[in-house]
mmCIF file with all atom_site columns, C-alpha atoms in Angstrom:
data_model
loop_
_atom_site.group_PDB
_atom_site.id
_atom_site.type_symbol
_atom_site.label_atom_id
_atom_site.label_alt_id
_atom_site.label_comp_id
_atom_site.label_asym_id
_atom_site.label_entity_id
_atom_site.label_seq_id
_atom_site.pdbx_PDB_ins_code
_atom_site.Cartn_x
_atom_site.Cartn_y
_atom_site.Cartn_z
_atom_site.occupancy
_atom_site.B_iso_or_equiv
_atom_site.pdbx_formal_charge
_atom_site.auth_seq_id
_atom_site.auth_comp_id
_atom_site.auth_asym_id
_atom_site.auth_atom_id
_atom_site.pdbx_PDB_model_num
ATOM 1  C CA . MET N 1 1  ? 149.764 88.128  184.227 1.00 50.00 ? 1  MET N CA 1
ATOM 2  C CA . SER N 1 2  ? 150.664 84.838  185.709 1.00 52.00 ? 2  SER N CA 1
ATOM 3  C CA . SER N 1 3  ? 150.963 81.728  183.609 1.00 53.00 ? 3  SER N CA 1
ATOM 4  C CA . GLY N 1 4  ? 148.004 80.152  185.469 1.00 54.00 ? 4  GLY N CA 1
ATOM 5  C CA . GLN N 1 5  ? 145.630 82.821  184.186 1.00 54.00 ? 5  GLN N CA 1
ATOM 6  C CA . ASP N 1 6  ? 146.914 82.524  180.626 1.00 54.00 ? 6  ASP N CA 1
ATOM 7  C CA . SER N 1 7  ? 146.186 78.803  180.550 1.00 54.00 ? 7  SER N CA 1
ATOM 8  C CA . VAL N 1 8  ? 142.635 79.360  181.802 1.00 55.00 ? 8  VAL N CA 1
ATOM 9  C CA . PHE N 1 9  ? 141.872 81.922  179.098 1.00 55.00 ? 9  PHE N CA 1
ATOM 10 C CA . THR N 1 10 ? 143.361 79.866  176.269 1.00 56.00 ? 10 THR N CA 1
ATOM 11 C CA . GLU N 1 11 ? 141.502 76.772  177.470 1.00 49.00 ? 11 GLU N CA 1
ATOM 12 C CA . TYR N 1 12 ? 138.237 78.727  177.521 1.00 53.00 ? 12 TYR N CA 1
ATOM 13 C CA . GLU N 1 13 ? 138.826 80.131  174.046 1.00 55.00 ? 13 GLU N CA 1
ATOM 14 C CA . THR N 1 14 ? 139.608 76.722  172.532 1.00 54.00 ? 14 THR N CA 1
ATOM 15 C CA . ASP N 1 15 ? 136.599 75.029  174.145 1.00 56.00 ? 15 ASP N CA 1
ATOM 16 C CA . THR N 1 16 ? 134.064 77.567  172.919 1.00 69.00 ? 16 THR N CA 1
ATOM 17 C CA . SER N 1 17 ? 133.824 77.793  169.168 1.00 81.00 ? 17 SER N CA 1
ATOM 18 C CA . GLN N 1 18 ? 131.283 79.974  167.408 1.00 82.00 ? 18 GLN N CA 1
ATOM 19 C CA . THR N 1 19 ? 129.050 76.965  166.762 1.00 84.00 ? 19 THR N CA 1
ATOM 20 C CA . SER N 1 20 ? 129.049 75.856  170.380 1.00 83.00 ? 20 SER N CA 1
ATOM 21 C CA . LYS N 1 21 ? 128.320 79.418  171.531 1.00 79.00 ? 21 LYS N CA 1
ATOM 22 C CA . LEU N 1 22 ? 125.394 79.626  169.117 1.00 74.00 ? 22 LEU N CA 1
ATOM 23 C CA . LEU N 1 23 ? 123.993 76.273  170.214 1.00 81.00 ? 23 LEU N CA 1
ATOM 24 C CA . ARG N 1 24 ? 124.331 77.208  173.886 1.00 80.00 ? 24 ARG N CA 1
ATOM 25 C CA . LYS N 1 25 ? 122.585 80.543  173.278 1.00 74.00 ? 25 LYS N CA 1
ATOM 26 C CA . PHE N 1 26 ? 119.811 78.804  171.332 1.00 78.00 ? 26 PHE N CA 1
ATOM 27 C CA . LYS N 1 27 ? 119.199 76.429  174.244 1.00 79.00 ? 27 LYS N CA 1
ATOM 28 C CA . GLU N 1 28 ? 119.167 79.262  176.794 1.00 77.00 ? 28 GLU N CA 1
ATOM 29 C CA . THR N 1 29 ? 116.977 81.690  174.834 1.00 77.00 ? 29 THR N CA 1
ATOM 30 C CA . PRO N 1 30 ? 115.407 80.043  171.791 1.00 78.00 ? 30 PRO N CA 1
ATOM 31 C CA . PHE N 1 31 ? 113.450 83.101  170.660 1.00 78.00 ? 31 PHE N CA 1
ATOM 32 C CA . VAL N 1 32 ? 116.499 85.287  169.983 1.00 75.00 ? 32 VAL N CA 1
ATOM 33 C CA . PRO N 1 33 ? 117.791 83.173  167.054 1.00 77.00 ? 33 PRO N CA 1
ATOM 34 C CA . ILE N 1 34 ? 114.196 82.790  165.854 1.00 80.00 ? 34 ILE N CA 1
ATOM 35 C CA . GLY N 1 35 ? 113.875 86.583  165.830 1.00 79.00 ? 35 GLY N CA 1
ATOM 36 C CA . MET N 1 36 ? 117.155 86.912  163.953 1.00 81.00 ? 36 MET N CA 1
ATOM 37 C CA . ALA N 1 37 ? 116.063 84.333  161.381 1.00 85.00 ? 37 ALA N CA 1
ATOM 38 C CA . GLY N 1 38 ? 112.700 86.058  160.961 1.00 85.00 ? 38 GLY N CA 1
ATOM 39 C CA . PHE N 1 39 ? 114.424 89.390  160.467 1.00 84.00 ? 39 PHE N CA 1
ATOM 40 C CA . ALA N 1 40 ? 116.621 87.856  157.763 1.00 88.00 ? 40 ALA N CA 1
ATOM 41 C CA . MET N 1 41 ? 113.559 86.337  156.074 1.00 89.00 ? 41 MET N CA 1
ATOM 42 C CA . VAL N 1 42 ? 111.711 89.680  156.056 1.00 87.00 ? 42 VAL N CA 1
ATOM 43 C CA . VAL N 1 43 ? 114.777 91.406  154.604 1.00 86.00 ? 43 VAL N CA 1
ATOM 44 C CA . GLY N 1 44 ? 115.123 88.712  151.938 1.00 89.00 ? 44 GLY N CA 1
ATOM 45 C CA . TYR N 1 45 ? 111.439 88.961  151.054 1.00 89.00 ? 45 TYR N CA 1
ATOM 46 C CA . GLY N 1 46 ? 111.727 92.757  150.914 1.00 86.00 ? 46 GLY N CA 1
ATOM 47 C CA . LEU N 1 47 ? 114.650 92.543  148.519 1.00 86.00 ? 47 LEU N CA 1
ATOM 48 C CA . TYR N 1 48 ? 112.725 90.094  146.370 1.00 88.00 ? 48 TYR N CA 1
ATOM 49 C CA . ARG N 1 49 ? 109.634 92.325  146.330 1.00 87.00 ? 49 ARG N CA 1
ATOM 50 C CA . LEU N 1 50 ? 111.767 95.371  145.570 1.00 84.00 ? 50 LEU N CA 1
ATOM 51 C CA . LYS N 1 51 ? 111.905 94.291  141.951 1.00 84.00 ? 51 LYS N CA 1
ATOM 52 C CA . HIS N 1 52 ? 108.116 93.907  141.691 1.00 83.00 ? 52 HIS N CA 1
ATOM 53 C CA . ARG N 1 53 ? 106.956 96.899  143.744 1.00 79.00 ? 53 ARG N CA 1
ATOM 54 C CA . GLY N 1 54 ? 105.170 98.513  140.804 1.00 81.00 ? 54 GLY N CA 1
ATOM 55 C CA . ASP N 1 55 ? 104.652 102.244 141.089 1.00 85.00 ? 55 ASP N CA 1
ATOM 56 C CA . MET N 1 56 ? 105.219 102.324 144.867 1.00 83.00 ? 56 MET N CA 1
ATOM 57 C CA . LYS N 1 57 ? 107.901 104.788 145.936 1.00 89.00 ? 57 LYS N CA 1
ATOM 58 C CA . MET N 1 58 ? 111.188 103.357 147.148 1.00 87.00 ? 58 MET N CA 1
ATOM 59 C CA . SER N 1 59 ? 110.986 105.157 150.498 1.00 89.00 ? 59 SER N CA 1
ATOM 60 C CA . LEU N 1 60 ? 107.497 103.789 151.203 1.00 90.00 ? 60 LEU N CA 1
ATOM 61 C CA . HIS N 1 61 ? 108.605 100.260 150.341 1.00 88.00 ? 61 HIS N CA 1
ATOM 62 C CA . LEU N 1 62 ? 111.616 100.536 152.642 1.00 88.00 ? 62 LEU N CA 1
ATOM 63 C CA . ILE N 1 63 ? 109.477 101.891 155.492 1.00 91.00 ? 63 ILE N CA 1
ATOM 64 C CA . HIS N 1 64 ? 107.081 98.952  155.160 1.00 89.00 ? 64 HIS N CA 1
ATOM 65 C CA . MET N 1 65 ? 109.911 96.442  155.203 1.00 88.00 ? 65 MET N CA 1
ATOM 66 C CA . ARG N 1 66 ? 111.558 98.120  158.207 1.00 89.00 ? 66 ARG N CA 1
ATOM 67 C CA . VAL N 1 67 ? 108.312 98.058  160.173 1.00 92.00 ? 67 VAL N CA 1
ATOM 68 C CA . ALA N 1 68 ? 107.721 94.394  159.273 1.00 89.00 ? 68 ALA N CA 1
ATOM 69 C CA . ALA N 1 69 ? 111.250 93.379  160.296 1.00 86.00 ? 69 ALA N CA 1
ATOM 70 C CA . GLN N 1 70 ? 111.096 95.332  163.557 1.00 89.00 ? 70 GLN N CA 1
ATOM 71 C CA . GLY N 1 71 ? 107.676 93.894  164.328 1.00 89.00 ? 71 GLY N CA 1
ATOM 72 C CA . PHE N 1 72 ? 108.937 90.366  163.875 1.00 86.00 ? 72 PHE N CA 1
ATOM 73 C CA . VAL N 1 73 ? 111.947 90.949  166.128 1.00 83.00 ? 73 VAL N CA 1
ATOM 74 C CA . VAL N 1 74 ? 109.911 92.679  168.844 1.00 89.00 ? 74 VAL N CA 1
ATOM 75 C CA . GLY N 1 75 ? 107.325 89.890  168.694 1.00 89.00 ? 75 GLY N CA 1
ATOM 76 C CA . ALA N 1 76 ? 110.024 87.233  169.063 1.00 85.00 ? 76 ALA N CA 1
ATOM 77 C CA . ILE N 1 77 ? 111.598 89.073  172.005 1.00 85.00 ? 77 ILE N CA 1
ATOM 78 C CA . THR N 1 78 ? 108.192 89.450  173.667 1.00 90.00 ? 78 THR N CA 1
ATOM 79 C CA . CYS N 1 79 ? 107.498 85.734  173.226 1.00 88.00 ? 79 CYS N CA 1
ATOM 80 C CA . GLY N 1 80 ? 110.917 84.972  174.688 1.00 85.00 ? 80 GLY N CA 1
ATOM 81 C CA . VAL N 1 81 ? 110.276 87.125  177.754 1.00 87.00 ? 81 VAL N CA 1
ATOM 82 C CA . LEU N 1 82 ? 106.857 85.551  178.270 1.00 89.00 ? 82 LEU N CA 1
ATOM 83 C CA . TYR N 1 83 ? 108.381 82.082  177.882 1.00 85.00 ? 83 TYR N CA 1
ATOM 84 C CA . SER N 1 84 ? 111.099 82.780  180.427 1.00 84.00 ? 84 SER N CA 1
ATOM 85 C CA . MET N 1 85 ? 108.559 84.282  182.871 1.00 86.00 ? 85 MET N CA 1
ATOM 86 C CA . PHE N 1 86 ? 106.351 81.212  182.422 1.00 87.00 ? 86 PHE N CA 1
ATOM 87 C CA . ARG N 1 87 ? 109.283 78.881  182.960 1.00 83.00 ? 87 ARG N CA 1
ATOM 88 C CA . GLU N 1 88 ? 110.525 80.821  185.981 1.00 84.00 ? 88 GLU N CA 1
ATOM 89 C CA . HIS N 1 89 ? 107.261 81.565  187.795 1.00 85.00 ? 89 HIS N CA 1
ATOM 90 C CA . VAL N 1 90 ? 104.652 79.027  186.724 1.00 84.00 ? 90 VAL N CA 1
ATOM 91 C CA . VAL N 1 91 ? 106.742 75.922  186.185 1.00 81.00 ? 91 VAL N CA 1
ATOM 92 C CA . LYS N 1 92 ? 109.085 76.426  189.085 1.00 75.00 ? 92 LYS N CA 1
ATOM 93 C CA . PRO N 1 93 ? 112.064 74.093  189.209 1.00 65.00 ? 93 PRO N CA 1
ATOM 94 C CA . LYS N 1 94 ? 112.256 71.962  192.329 1.00 65.00 ? 94 LYS N CA 1
ATOM 95 C CA . GLU N 1 95 ? 114.746 73.334  194.787 1.00 61.00 ? 95 GLU N CA 1
#
C-alpha cells in the first residue's frame, strides 16, 4: 500500500473511539441501543427471579425469559423502523 492510504486509515482509527462510535450510532438509530438496554434489563431481571422461581422448572423459566427478551428487542426494532419511515416519508427534509 502507499503511504497516503496508511495515513488515512490511521487517522480514521484514531478519530473514532468506541464511545464516539456508540454516540454516533445512538443519534442515527436511537432504538437499537434502547433494545440492547432492554434486553440486558430482561436478562438481569430473569437472573434475579431465577432464585425465587418456586417450583417452576428451570427450562420453563428460561423459555419465558427468552421470549420476553426477544419480544423487547423485536418491539424496539419495530419502533425504530416505524420512526425512520415516519422521519423519511412524513416529515420530509427540505431538499
